[in-house]
Short mmCIF file of C-alpha atoms in Angstrom, two decimals:
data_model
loop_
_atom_site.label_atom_id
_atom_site.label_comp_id
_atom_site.label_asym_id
_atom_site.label_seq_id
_atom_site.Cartn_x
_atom_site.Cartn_y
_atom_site.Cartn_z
CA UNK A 8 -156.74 -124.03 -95.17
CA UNK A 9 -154.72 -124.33 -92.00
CA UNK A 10 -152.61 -126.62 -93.75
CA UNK A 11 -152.08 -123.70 -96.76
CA UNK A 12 -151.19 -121.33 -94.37
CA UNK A 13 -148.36 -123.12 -92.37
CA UNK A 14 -146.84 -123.99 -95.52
CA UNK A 15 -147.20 -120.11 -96.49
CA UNK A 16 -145.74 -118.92 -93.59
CA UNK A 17 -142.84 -121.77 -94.08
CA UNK A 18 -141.81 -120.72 -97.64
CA UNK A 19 -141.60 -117.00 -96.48
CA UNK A 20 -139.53 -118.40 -93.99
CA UNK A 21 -136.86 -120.02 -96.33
CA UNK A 22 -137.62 -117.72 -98.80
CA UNK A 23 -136.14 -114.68 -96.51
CA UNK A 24 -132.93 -116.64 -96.00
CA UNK A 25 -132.78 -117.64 -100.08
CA UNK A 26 -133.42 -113.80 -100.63
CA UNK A 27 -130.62 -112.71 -98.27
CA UNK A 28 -128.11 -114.78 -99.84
CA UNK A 29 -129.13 -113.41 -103.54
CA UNK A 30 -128.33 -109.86 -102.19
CA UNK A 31 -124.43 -111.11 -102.62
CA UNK A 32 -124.91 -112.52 -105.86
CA UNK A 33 -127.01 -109.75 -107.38
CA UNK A 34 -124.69 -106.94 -105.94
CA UNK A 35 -121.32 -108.32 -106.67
CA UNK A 36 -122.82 -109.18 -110.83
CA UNK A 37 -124.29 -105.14 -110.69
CA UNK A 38 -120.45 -103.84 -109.78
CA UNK A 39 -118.07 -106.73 -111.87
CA UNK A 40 -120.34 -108.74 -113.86
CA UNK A 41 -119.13 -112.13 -111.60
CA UNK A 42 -121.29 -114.32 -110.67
CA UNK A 43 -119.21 -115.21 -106.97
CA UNK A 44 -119.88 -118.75 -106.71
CA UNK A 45 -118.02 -118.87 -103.39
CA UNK A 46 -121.14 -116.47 -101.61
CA UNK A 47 -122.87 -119.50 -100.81
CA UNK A 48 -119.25 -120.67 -98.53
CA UNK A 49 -119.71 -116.96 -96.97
CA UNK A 50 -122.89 -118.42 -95.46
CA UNK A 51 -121.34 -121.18 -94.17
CA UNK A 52 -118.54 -119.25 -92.64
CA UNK A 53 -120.94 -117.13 -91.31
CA UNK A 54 -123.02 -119.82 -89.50
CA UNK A 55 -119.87 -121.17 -88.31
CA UNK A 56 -119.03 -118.09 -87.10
CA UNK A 57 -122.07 -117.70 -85.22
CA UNK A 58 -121.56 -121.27 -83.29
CA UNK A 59 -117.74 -119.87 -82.42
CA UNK A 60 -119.11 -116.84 -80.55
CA UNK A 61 -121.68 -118.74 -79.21
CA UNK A 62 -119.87 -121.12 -77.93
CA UNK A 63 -117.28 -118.80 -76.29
CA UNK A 64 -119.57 -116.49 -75.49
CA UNK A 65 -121.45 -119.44 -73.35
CA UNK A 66 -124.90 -119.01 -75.10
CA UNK A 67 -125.68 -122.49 -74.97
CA UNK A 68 -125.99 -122.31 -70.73
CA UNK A 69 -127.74 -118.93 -70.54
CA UNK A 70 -129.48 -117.61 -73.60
CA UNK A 71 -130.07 -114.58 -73.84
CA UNK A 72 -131.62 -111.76 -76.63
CA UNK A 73 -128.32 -109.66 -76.01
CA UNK A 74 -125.72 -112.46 -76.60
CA UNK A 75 -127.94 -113.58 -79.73
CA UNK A 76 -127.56 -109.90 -80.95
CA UNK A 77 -123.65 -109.82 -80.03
CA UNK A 78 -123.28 -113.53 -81.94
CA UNK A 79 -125.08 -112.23 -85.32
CA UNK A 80 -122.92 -109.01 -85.39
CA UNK A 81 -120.33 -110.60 -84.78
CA UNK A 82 -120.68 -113.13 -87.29
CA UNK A 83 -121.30 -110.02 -89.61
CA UNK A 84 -118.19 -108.48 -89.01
CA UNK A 85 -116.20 -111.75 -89.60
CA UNK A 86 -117.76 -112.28 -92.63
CA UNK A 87 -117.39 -109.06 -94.04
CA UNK A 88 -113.30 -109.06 -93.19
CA UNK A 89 -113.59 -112.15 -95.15
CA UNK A 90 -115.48 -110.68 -98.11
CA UNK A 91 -112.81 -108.16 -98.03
CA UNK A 92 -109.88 -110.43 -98.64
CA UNK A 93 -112.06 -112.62 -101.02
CA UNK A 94 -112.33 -109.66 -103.22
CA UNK A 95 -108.69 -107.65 -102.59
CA UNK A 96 -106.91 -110.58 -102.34
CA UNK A 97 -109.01 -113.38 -105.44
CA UNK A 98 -110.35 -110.81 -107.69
CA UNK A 99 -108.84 -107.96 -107.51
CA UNK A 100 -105.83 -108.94 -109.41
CA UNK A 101 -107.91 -110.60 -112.38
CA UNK A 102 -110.57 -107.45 -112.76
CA UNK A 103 -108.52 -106.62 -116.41
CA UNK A 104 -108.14 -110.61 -116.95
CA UNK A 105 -111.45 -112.66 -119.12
CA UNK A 106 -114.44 -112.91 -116.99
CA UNK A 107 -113.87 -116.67 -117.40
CA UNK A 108 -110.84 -116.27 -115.29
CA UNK A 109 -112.26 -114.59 -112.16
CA UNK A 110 -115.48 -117.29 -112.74
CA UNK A 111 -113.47 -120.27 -112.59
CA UNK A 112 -111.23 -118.12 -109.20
CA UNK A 113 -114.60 -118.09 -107.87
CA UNK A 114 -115.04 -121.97 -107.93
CA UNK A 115 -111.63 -122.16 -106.51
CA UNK A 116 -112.17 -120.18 -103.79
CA UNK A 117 -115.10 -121.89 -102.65
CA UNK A 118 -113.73 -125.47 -102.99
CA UNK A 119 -110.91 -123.91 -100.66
CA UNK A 120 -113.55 -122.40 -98.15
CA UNK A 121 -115.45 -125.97 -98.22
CA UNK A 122 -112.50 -128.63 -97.74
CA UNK A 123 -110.40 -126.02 -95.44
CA UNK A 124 -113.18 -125.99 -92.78
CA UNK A 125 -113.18 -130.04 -93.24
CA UNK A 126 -109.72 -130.09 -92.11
CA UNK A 127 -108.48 -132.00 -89.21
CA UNK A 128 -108.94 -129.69 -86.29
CA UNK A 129 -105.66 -127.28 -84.99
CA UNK A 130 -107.08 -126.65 -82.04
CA UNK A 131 -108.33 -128.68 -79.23
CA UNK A 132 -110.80 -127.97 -76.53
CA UNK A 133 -114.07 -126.49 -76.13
CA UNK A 134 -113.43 -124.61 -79.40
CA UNK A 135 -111.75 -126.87 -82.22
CA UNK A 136 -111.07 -124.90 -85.31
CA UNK A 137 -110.84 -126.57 -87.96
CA UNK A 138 -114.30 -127.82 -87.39
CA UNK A 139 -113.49 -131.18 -89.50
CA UNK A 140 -116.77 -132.84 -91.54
CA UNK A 141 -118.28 -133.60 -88.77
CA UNK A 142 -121.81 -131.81 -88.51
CA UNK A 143 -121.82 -129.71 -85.57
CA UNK A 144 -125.58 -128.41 -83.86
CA UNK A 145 -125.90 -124.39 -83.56
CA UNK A 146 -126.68 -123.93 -79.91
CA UNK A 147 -129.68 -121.56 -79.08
CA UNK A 148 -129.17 -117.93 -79.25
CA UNK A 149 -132.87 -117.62 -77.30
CA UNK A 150 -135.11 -120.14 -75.76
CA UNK A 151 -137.64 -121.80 -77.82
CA UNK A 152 -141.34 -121.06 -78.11
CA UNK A 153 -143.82 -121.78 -80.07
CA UNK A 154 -147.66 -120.44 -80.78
CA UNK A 155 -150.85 -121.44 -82.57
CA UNK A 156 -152.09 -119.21 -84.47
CA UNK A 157 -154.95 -118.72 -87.15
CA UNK A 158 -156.62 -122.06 -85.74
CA UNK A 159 -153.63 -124.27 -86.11
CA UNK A 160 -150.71 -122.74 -87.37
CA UNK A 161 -147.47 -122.95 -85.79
CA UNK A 162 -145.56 -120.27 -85.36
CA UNK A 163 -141.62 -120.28 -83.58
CA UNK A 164 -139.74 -117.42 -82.03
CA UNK A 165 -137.04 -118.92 -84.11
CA UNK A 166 -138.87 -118.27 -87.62
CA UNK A 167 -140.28 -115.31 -86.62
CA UNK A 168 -137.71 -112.80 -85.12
CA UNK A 169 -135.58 -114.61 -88.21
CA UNK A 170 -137.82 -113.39 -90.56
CA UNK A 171 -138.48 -110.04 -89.10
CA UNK A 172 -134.28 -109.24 -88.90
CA UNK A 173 -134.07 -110.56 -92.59
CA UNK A 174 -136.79 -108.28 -93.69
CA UNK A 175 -135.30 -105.27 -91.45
CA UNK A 176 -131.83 -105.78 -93.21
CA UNK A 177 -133.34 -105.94 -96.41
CA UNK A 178 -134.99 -102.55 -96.16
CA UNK A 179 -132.25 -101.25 -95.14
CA UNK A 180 -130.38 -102.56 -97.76
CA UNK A 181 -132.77 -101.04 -100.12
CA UNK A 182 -132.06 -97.69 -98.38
CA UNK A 183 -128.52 -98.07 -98.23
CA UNK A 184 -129.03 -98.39 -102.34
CA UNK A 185 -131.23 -95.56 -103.28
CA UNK A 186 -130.51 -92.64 -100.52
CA UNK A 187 -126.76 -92.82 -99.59
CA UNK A 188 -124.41 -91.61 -101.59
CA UNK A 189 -122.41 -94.99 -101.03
CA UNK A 190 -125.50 -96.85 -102.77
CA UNK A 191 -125.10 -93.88 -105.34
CA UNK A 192 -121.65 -94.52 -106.23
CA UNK A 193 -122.36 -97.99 -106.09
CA UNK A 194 -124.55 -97.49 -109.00
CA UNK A 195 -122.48 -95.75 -110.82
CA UNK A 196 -119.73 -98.16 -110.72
CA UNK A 197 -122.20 -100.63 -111.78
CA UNK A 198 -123.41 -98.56 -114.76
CA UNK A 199 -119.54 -97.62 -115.97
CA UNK A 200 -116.86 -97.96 -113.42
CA UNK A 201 -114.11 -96.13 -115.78
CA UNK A 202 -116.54 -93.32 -115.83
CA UNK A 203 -117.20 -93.28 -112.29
CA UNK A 204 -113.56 -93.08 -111.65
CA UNK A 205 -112.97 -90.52 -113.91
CA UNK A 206 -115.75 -88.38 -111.74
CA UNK A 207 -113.65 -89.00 -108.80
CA UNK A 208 -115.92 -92.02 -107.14
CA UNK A 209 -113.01 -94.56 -105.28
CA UNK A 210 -114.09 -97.71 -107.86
CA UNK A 211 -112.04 -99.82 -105.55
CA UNK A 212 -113.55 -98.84 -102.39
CA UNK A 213 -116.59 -99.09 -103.82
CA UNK A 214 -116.53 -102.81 -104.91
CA UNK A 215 -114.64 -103.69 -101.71
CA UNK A 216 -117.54 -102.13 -99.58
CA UNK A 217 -119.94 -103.83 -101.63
CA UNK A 218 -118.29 -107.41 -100.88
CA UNK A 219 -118.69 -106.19 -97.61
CA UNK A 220 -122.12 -105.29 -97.22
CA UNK A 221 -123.06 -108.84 -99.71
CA UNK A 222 -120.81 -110.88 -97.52
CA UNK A 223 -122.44 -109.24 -93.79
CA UNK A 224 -125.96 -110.31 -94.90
CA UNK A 225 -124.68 -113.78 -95.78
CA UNK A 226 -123.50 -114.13 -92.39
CA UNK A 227 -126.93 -113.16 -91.09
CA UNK A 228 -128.76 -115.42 -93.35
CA UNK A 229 -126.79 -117.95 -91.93
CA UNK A 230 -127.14 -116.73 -88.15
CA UNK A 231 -130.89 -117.15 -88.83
CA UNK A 232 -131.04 -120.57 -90.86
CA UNK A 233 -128.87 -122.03 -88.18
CA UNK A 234 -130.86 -121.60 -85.19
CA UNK A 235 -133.94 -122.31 -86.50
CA UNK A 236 -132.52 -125.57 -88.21
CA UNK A 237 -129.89 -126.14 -86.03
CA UNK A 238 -127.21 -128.45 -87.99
CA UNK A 239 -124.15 -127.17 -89.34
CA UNK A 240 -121.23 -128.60 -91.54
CA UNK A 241 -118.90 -127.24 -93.91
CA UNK A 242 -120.87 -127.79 -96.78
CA UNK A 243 -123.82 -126.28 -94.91
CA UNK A 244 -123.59 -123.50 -97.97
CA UNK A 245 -123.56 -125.35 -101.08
CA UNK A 246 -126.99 -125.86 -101.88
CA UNK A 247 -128.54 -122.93 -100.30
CA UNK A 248 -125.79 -120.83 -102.27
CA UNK A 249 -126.88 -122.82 -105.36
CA UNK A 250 -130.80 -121.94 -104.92
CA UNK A 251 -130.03 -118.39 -104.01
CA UNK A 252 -128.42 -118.22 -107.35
CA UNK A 253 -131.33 -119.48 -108.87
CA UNK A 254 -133.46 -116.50 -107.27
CA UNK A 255 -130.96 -114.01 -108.06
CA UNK A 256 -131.75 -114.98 -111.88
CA UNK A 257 -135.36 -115.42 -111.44
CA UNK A 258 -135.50 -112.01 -110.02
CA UNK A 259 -133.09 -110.79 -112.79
CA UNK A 260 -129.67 -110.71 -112.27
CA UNK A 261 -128.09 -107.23 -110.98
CA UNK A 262 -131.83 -106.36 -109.37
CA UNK A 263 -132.23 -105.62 -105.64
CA UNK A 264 -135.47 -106.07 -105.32
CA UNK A 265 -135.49 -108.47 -107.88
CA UNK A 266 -133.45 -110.56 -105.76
CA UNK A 267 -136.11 -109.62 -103.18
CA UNK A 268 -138.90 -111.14 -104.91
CA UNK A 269 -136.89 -113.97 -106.43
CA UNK A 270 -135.99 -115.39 -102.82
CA UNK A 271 -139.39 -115.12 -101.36
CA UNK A 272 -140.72 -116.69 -105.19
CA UNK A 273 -138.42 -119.41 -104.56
CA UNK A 274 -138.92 -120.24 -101.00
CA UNK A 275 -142.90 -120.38 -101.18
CA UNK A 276 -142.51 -122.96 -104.38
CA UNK A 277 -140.24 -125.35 -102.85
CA UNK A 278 -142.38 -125.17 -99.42
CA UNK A 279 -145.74 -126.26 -101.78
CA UNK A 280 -144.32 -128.78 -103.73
CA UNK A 281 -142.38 -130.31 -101.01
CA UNK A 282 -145.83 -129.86 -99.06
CA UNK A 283 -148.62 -131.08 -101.96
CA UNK A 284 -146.17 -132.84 -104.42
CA UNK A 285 -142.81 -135.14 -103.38
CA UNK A 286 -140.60 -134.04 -100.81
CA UNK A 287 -138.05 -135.50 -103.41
CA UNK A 288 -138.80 -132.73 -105.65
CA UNK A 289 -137.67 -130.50 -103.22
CA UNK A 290 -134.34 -129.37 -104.00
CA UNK A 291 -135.46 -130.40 -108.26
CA UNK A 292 -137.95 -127.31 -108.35
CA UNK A 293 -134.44 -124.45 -108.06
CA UNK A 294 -133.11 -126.10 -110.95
CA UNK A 295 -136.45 -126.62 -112.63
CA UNK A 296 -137.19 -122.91 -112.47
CA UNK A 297 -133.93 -121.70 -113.30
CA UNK A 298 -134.02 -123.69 -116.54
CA UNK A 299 -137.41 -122.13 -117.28
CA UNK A 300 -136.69 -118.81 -116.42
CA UNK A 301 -133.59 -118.99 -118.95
CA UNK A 302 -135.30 -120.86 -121.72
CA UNK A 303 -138.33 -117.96 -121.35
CA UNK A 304 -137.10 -115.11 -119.61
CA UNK A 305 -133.25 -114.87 -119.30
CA UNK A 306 -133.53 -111.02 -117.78
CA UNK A 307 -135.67 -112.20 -115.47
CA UNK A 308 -138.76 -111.27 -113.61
CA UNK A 309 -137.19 -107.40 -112.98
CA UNK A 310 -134.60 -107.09 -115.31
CA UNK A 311 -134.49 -105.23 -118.41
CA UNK A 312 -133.37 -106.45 -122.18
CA UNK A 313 -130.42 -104.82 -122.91
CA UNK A 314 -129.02 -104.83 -126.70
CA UNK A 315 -125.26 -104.86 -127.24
CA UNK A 316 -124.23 -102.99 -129.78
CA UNK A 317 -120.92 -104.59 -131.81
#
């Protein structure tokens, strides 16, 4: 039972961080119908971010719960600036073009995110920027400590104020949604955005805030997976990216809390495999699912069949 339970607690863990990162997918498909394959890069700027404040901010001598809040908003302000630009500057330009053109601008953006960061570094010092490839370890935001709990479970500071912060920014994400009229006109654009203009909503604005808003919780997911798991490297985001994809479908595509559910779902199944099964199934089960969920259920757990009319 004890054993049960640490792996529960583990996958809700992950699964947070998974369910953060679908947020950005499932937002930015609601308002453009593009899948942003470079979200997952977002993370890894954002984590990289982090370790850059941290680092100047000299976190790593005297850690403190007021620097760790300065290095995650932080981070979330960098990354948003950068979700900006992604969008104004990548996609903007190709919203008229086929969706196959902004997909495969997508791919290109994140190969440029991943191999720029592996560059040789510009700057030398304490702070080298380029990073380069080689893995760098996120300092400590706070110190370490760990409980037993439930007659054997261990618990972390790390994993738990990280989970608590990604469920606090996910309800308020949901509010942000459903009772502000920015989350309003967000809807709307994602419903018609030529209608929505015509009704005087700022479509632009709109899809540039919700970039934005995607790209800041990145950055936080990123905050939180790399304390708690400490190594960083510039392709830090590609396979979390890929498996928050894989939620965002199995939630259904386009679906907040769909995204939600599909991050927590996806979290708690890789925990028991890798737990009861193969560890070498680990990273298999994403895939597995995904190919499942579109052979059986392409919507999705929370998405609705919608019939096109030619």
């Amino acid at each position: 039972m004890t054993e049960f339970l640490q792996h529960l607690f583990n996958g809700l863990s992950l699964g947070t961080i998974y369910a953060l990162i679908a947020l950005g997918y499932t937002m930015v498909y609601g308002v453009l119908k593009l899948i942003n394959f470079a979200h997952g890069d977002v993370y890894m700027v954002g984590a990289f971010a982090g370790y850059y404040l941290a680092t100047g901010l000299g976190v790593t001598d005297a850690p403190s719960l007021p620097k760790a809040l300065a290095v995650t908003v932080g981070s979330m302000l960098v990354c948003g600036l950068l979700g900006y630009l992604i969008e104004r500057l990548a996609y903007r330009p190709l919203r008229s073009r086929p969706r196959l053109t902004s997909l495969i601008t997508a791919i290109g953006v994140s190969f440029l995110l991943e191999y720029g960061f592996q560059l040789r570094p510009l700057t030398s010092g304490t702070i080298e920027f380029p990073p380069g490839p080689t893995p760098r370890f996120f300092p400590s935001l706070v110190e370490y400590q760990s409980w037993t709990i439930l007659g054997g479970v261990n618990v972390s500071n790390y994993d738990l104020v990280g989970f608590l912060v990604a469920v606090g920014l996910m309800i308020a994400l949901q509010f942000i949604v459903y009772r502000t009229k920015f989350g309003t006109a967000m809807r709307a654009v994602s419903f018609d955005p030529n209608v929505a203009g015509l009704m005087g909503i700022p479509v632009n604005r709109i899809i540039s805030g919700t970039f934005v808003l995607g790209s800041m919780l990145a950055a936080a997911a990123g905050i939180i997976n790399g304390v708690s798991r400490y190594k960083i490297d510039p392709l830090f985001g590609l396979m979390p990216g890929l498996k928050a994809f894989v939620a965002a479908v199995l939630g259904g595509i386009g679906s907040v809390p769909g995204a939600m559910a599909g991050g927590l779902m996806l979290g708690l199944a890789e925990e028991y495999v890798a737990g009861y099964a193969l560890s070498s199934y680990r990273d298999a089960i994403a895939f597995t699912i995904l190919i499942l969920v579109l052979l059986f259920r392409p919507e999705g757990l929370f998405g609705r069949v919608t019939v096109e009319k030619v």
